[in-house]
Coordinates of C-alpha atoms in Angstrom, one line a residue:
M275 CA 75.7 153.3 169.6
L276 CA 72.1 153.6 168.5
T277 CA 70.9 156.9 167.0
E278 CA 68.4 157.4 169.8
E279 CA 71.2 157.0 172.4
R280 CA 73.2 159.6 170.7
Y281 CA 70.2 162.0 170.6
S282 CA 69.8 161.4 174.4
I283 CA 73.4 162.2 175.1
I284 CA 73.3 165.4 173.0
L285 CA 70.1 166.6 174.7
D286 CA 71.4 165.7 178.2
K287 CA 74.6 167.7 177.5
L288 CA 72.6 170.7 176.5
K289 CA 70.5 170.5 179.7
S290 CA 73.7 171.3 181.6
F291 CA 75.4 173.6 179.1
E292 CA 73.9 176.2 176.8
T293 CA 76.1 175.1 173.9
V294 CA 78.1 172.0 172.9
K295 CA 80.8 171.6 170.3
I296 CA 80.8 168.9 167.7
Q297 CA 84.2 167.6 168.9
E298 CA 82.9 167.2 172.4
L299 CA 80.1 165.0 171.0
I300 CA 82.5 163.0 169.0
D301 CA 84.6 162.3 172.1
I302 CA 81.5 161.4 174.2
T303 CA 79.8 159.2 171.7
G304 CA 82.7 157.8 169.6
A305 CA 80.7 158.6 166.5
S306 CA 82.2 160.2 163.4
E307 CA 81.9 163.9 162.6
S308 CA 79.6 163.2 159.7
T309 CA 77.3 161.2 162.0
I310 CA 77.2 163.9 164.7
R311 CA 76.4 166.5 162.0
R312 CA 73.5 164.4 160.8
D313 CA 72.3 164.0 164.3
L314 CA 72.4 167.7 164.9
T315 CA 70.5 168.4 161.7
E316 CA 67.8 166.0 162.6
L317 CA 67.4 167.4 166.1
E318 CA 67.2 170.8 164.7
K319 CA 64.4 169.7 162.4
K320 CA 62.6 168.4 165.4
K321 CA 63.1 171.8 167.1
F322 CA 65.1 170.4 170.0
I323 CA 68.3 172.3 169.3
K324 CA 69.7 175.1 167.2
R325 CA 72.7 174.5 165.0
I326 CA 75.5 177.0 165.4
H327 CA 79.0 177.2 163.9
G328 CA 81.0 174.2 165.2
G329 CA 78.2 172.8 167.4
A330 CA 74.7 173.3 168.7
R331 CA 72.8 175.4 171.2
R332 CA 69.7 174.5 173.2
M333 CA 66.5 176.1 172.1
E334 CA 65.1 178.8 174.3
R335 CA 61.8 177.9 176.0
K336 CA 58.8 179.6 174.4
M337 CA 58.1 181.9 177.3
D338 CA 61.7 182.7 178.3
E339 CA 62.5 186.4 178.1
P340 CA 65.7 188.0 179.4
G341 CA 65.5 191.4 181.0
M342 CA 66.9 194.6 179.4
E343 CA 70.1 194.5 181.5
E344 CA 70.9 191.0 180.2
K345 CA 69.9 191.7 176.6
S346 CA 71.8 195.0 176.5
V347 CA 75.2 193.4 177.0
K348 CA 74.6 190.2 175.0
N349 CA 76.0 190.1 171.4
L350 CA 76.7 193.9 171.8
H351 CA 79.0 194.3 168.7
Q352 CA 76.6 192.4 166.5
K353 CA 73.6 194.4 167.6
Q354 CA 75.4 197.7 167.0
R355 CA 76.4 196.7 163.5
I356 CA 72.8 195.6 162.7
A357 CA 71.4 198.8 164.2
Q358 CA 73.8 200.9 162.2
A359 CA 72.6 199.2 159.0
A360 CA 69.0 199.7 159.9
A361 CA 69.6 203.4 160.7
A362 CA 71.1 203.9 157.3
L363 CA 67.7 203.2 155.8
V364 CA 66.1 206.2 157.5
E365 CA 65.8 209.2 155.2
E366 CA 65.2 212.9 156.0
G367 CA 61.5 213.5 156.3
D368 CA 60.7 210.0 157.4
C369 CA 58.2 209.2 160.2
I370 CA 59.3 206.0 161.8
F371 CA 58.4 203.6 164.6
I372 CA 61.2 202.2 166.7
D373 CA 60.1 199.2 168.7
A374 CA 61.2 198.6 172.3
G375 CA 64.3 196.4 172.4
S376 CA 68.0 196.3 173.0
T377 CA 69.0 196.0 169.3
T378 CA 66.7 198.8 168.1
S379 CA 68.0 201.1 170.9
H380 CA 71.4 201.0 169.2
M381 CA 69.9 202.6 166.1
I382 CA 69.5 206.0 167.8
P383 CA 73.1 207.3 167.7
Y384 CA 73.2 206.5 163.9
L385 CA 69.9 208.2 163.0
P386 CA 70.2 211.2 160.7
E387 CA 70.3 214.7 162.2
G388 CA 67.7 216.0 159.7
D389 CA 64.0 216.3 160.1
I390 CA 62.6 213.0 161.1
I391 CA 59.8 211.9 163.5
V392 CA 60.1 208.9 165.8
V393 CA 57.2 207.1 167.5
T394 CA 58.2 204.5 170.1
N395 CA 56.9 202.2 172.8
G396 CA 60.3 201.9 174.3
L397 CA 60.9 203.8 177.5
M398 CA 64.6 203.0 177.3
H399 CA 64.9 205.0 174.0
I400 CA 63.6 208.4 175.3
D401 CA 66.8 209.8 176.8
A402 CA 68.9 209.0 173.8
L403 CA 66.2 210.5 171.4
M404 CA 66.0 213.6 173.4
K405 CA 69.7 214.1 173.5
K406 CA 69.8 213.6 169.7
G407 CA 67.1 216.3 169.4
I408 CA 64.7 214.1 167.5
R409 CA 61.0 214.9 167.5
T410 CA 59.6 212.0 169.5
Y411 CA 56.2 210.6 170.4
L412 CA 55.7 208.0 173.1
T413 CA 52.8 205.6 172.9
G414 CA 50.4 205.1 175.7
G415 CA 49.9 201.7 177.4
A416 CA 50.9 199.7 180.4
I417 CA 54.6 199.5 181.3
K418 CA 56.1 196.1 181.1
P419 CA 58.9 196.3 183.7
K420 CA 61.1 193.5 182.4
T421 CA 61.6 195.1 179.0
N422 CA 60.6 198.7 179.6
A423 CA 58.1 198.4 176.8
L424 CA 54.6 200.0 176.7
I425 CA 52.1 197.3 175.7
G426 CA 48.3 196.6 175.8
R427 CA 45.2 198.3 174.5
G428 CA 46.5 201.8 175.3
A429 CA 49.6 201.2 173.2
I430 CA 47.6 199.9 170.2
D431 CA 45.1 202.7 170.4
S432 CA 47.9 205.2 170.4
L433 CA 49.5 203.5 167.3
N434 CA 46.3 203.6 165.4
G435 CA 46.6 207.4 165.3
Y436 CA 49.8 207.2 163.2
R437 CA 51.0 206.1 159.9
F438 CA 54.7 205.3 159.4
D439 CA 57.2 205.3 156.5
K440 CA 59.2 202.6 158.2
A441 CA 59.0 200.5 161.3
F442 CA 62.0 198.9 163.0
M443 CA 61.2 195.9 165.2
G444 CA 63.0 193.8 167.7
T445 CA 62.2 190.0 168.0
N446 CA 63.0 187.0 170.1
G447 CA 62.7 184.5 167.3
V448 CA 63.0 184.3 163.5
H449 CA 61.9 181.0 161.9
Y450 CA 61.3 180.1 158.3
E451 CA 58.0 178.3 159.3
S452 CA 56.9 180.2 162.4
G453 CA 57.8 183.7 161.3
Y454 CA 58.7 186.5 163.8
T455 CA 57.9 185.6 167.5
T456 CA 58.1 187.1 171.0
P457 CA 57.3 185.6 174.4
D458 CA 54.5 188.0 175.4
P459 CA 51.2 188.0 173.4
E460 CA 50.4 191.6 174.4
E461 CA 53.7 192.8 173.1
A462 CA 53.2 190.7 170.0
Q463 CA 49.9 192.6 169.3
V464 CA 51.7 196.0 169.6
K465 CA 54.5 194.8 167.2
A466 CA 51.9 193.5 164.7
A467 CA 50.0 196.7 164.8
A468 CA 53.1 198.8 164.1
I469 CA 54.0 196.6 161.1
S470 CA 50.5 196.9 159.7
L471 CA 50.6 200.7 160.0
S472 CA 54.0 201.1 158.2
R473 CA 54.8 201.4 154.5
E474 CA 57.9 199.3 155.1
A475 CA 58.9 197.1 158.1
F476 CA 62.3 195.8 159.2
V477 CA 63.1 193.2 161.9
L478 CA 66.5 193.5 163.5
A479 CA 67.9 190.2 164.8
D480 CA 71.3 188.9 165.8
S481 CA 72.1 185.5 164.5
E482 CA 71.2 183.8 167.8
K483 CA 67.5 184.7 167.1
I484 CA 67.6 182.9 163.7
G485 CA 65.8 179.5 164.1
E486 CA 64.4 180.4 167.5
I487 CA 60.6 180.2 168.1
A488 CA 59.0 182.1 171.0
F489 CA 55.4 181.8 172.2
A490 CA 53.5 184.6 170.3
R491 CA 53.8 185.3 166.6
F492 CA 53.6 188.9 165.4
G493 CA 54.3 188.5 161.7
E494 CA 55.0 186.2 158.8
L495 CA 58.5 186.4 157.4
N496 CA 57.2 188.2 154.2
E497 CA 55.7 191.0 156.3
A498 CA 59.0 192.5 157.2
A499 CA 62.5 192.5 155.8
L500 CA 65.2 190.9 158.0
I501 CA 68.4 192.7 159.0
T502 CA 70.8 190.2 160.6
E503 CA 74.4 188.9 160.6
T504 CA 75.7 186.7 157.8
F505 CA 74.4 183.2 158.4
E506 CA 74.4 179.9 156.5
E507 CA 71.9 177.5 158.2
N508 CA 68.8 177.3 156.1
A509 CA 69.6 180.7 154.6
A510 CA 67.8 179.9 151.4
R511 CA 64.5 179.2 153.2
Y512 CA 64.6 182.7 154.7
K513 CA 65.7 184.5 151.5
N514 CA 63.0 182.8 149.5
Q515 CA 60.3 184.4 151.8
T516 CA 61.6 187.9 152.5
S517 CA 64.4 190.4 151.8
V518 CA 67.4 189.6 154.0
K519 CA 70.1 192.2 154.5
E520 CA 73.2 190.4 156.0
V521 CA 75.6 192.6 157.9
E522 CA 79.3 191.7 158.3
V523 CA 80.3 191.8 162.0

């Protein structure tokens, strides 16, 4: 079977199913495991697929963005472990920004009880922060219903009144060439502003985000440290550009 025929079979399979296993592709094509692995590597280089352990996953479309209900239950254990590692970086006396997002929301139970200040554009964070007794400021801006984030000029104007010790950001994509990305350009502007106003910035991302590219870039890899799960695919390309804290999950 020609290489292009195998590529077509792999991509057709991923149109119907979100993921495909290497053994499935071996059975379908009759090719060897080493050949299928090479095919997957080439398709990933062309940004058609994303390699995962034991197979491949289709790339998300640039403008795809799941709602908070979907995001809050996906990869829950991984997000909690990543969030716990991020919260451990917060020290008493810190003024921090917590970005809207499902992974960043899991930081709140692990935040220190001492004297810290939180600024956020995430409406979903407010109840948990209040119950924790943390002094909290909410940005202005327009409400984005899908993610409960405050975005737009009002959010950026609010942020410009603050300076942060640390900023903790969510993301939809982390790529060694395209940096940190999100589907919404307005939300990207808010994220970029928060990073620029912070002494240190951290992006929290479960491993499914690694290698993904969304529509709007909000930062180069070297503008924020990455907190994620242990991963192997192209790991050196990420670690050469920024600090990567890998969390065992």
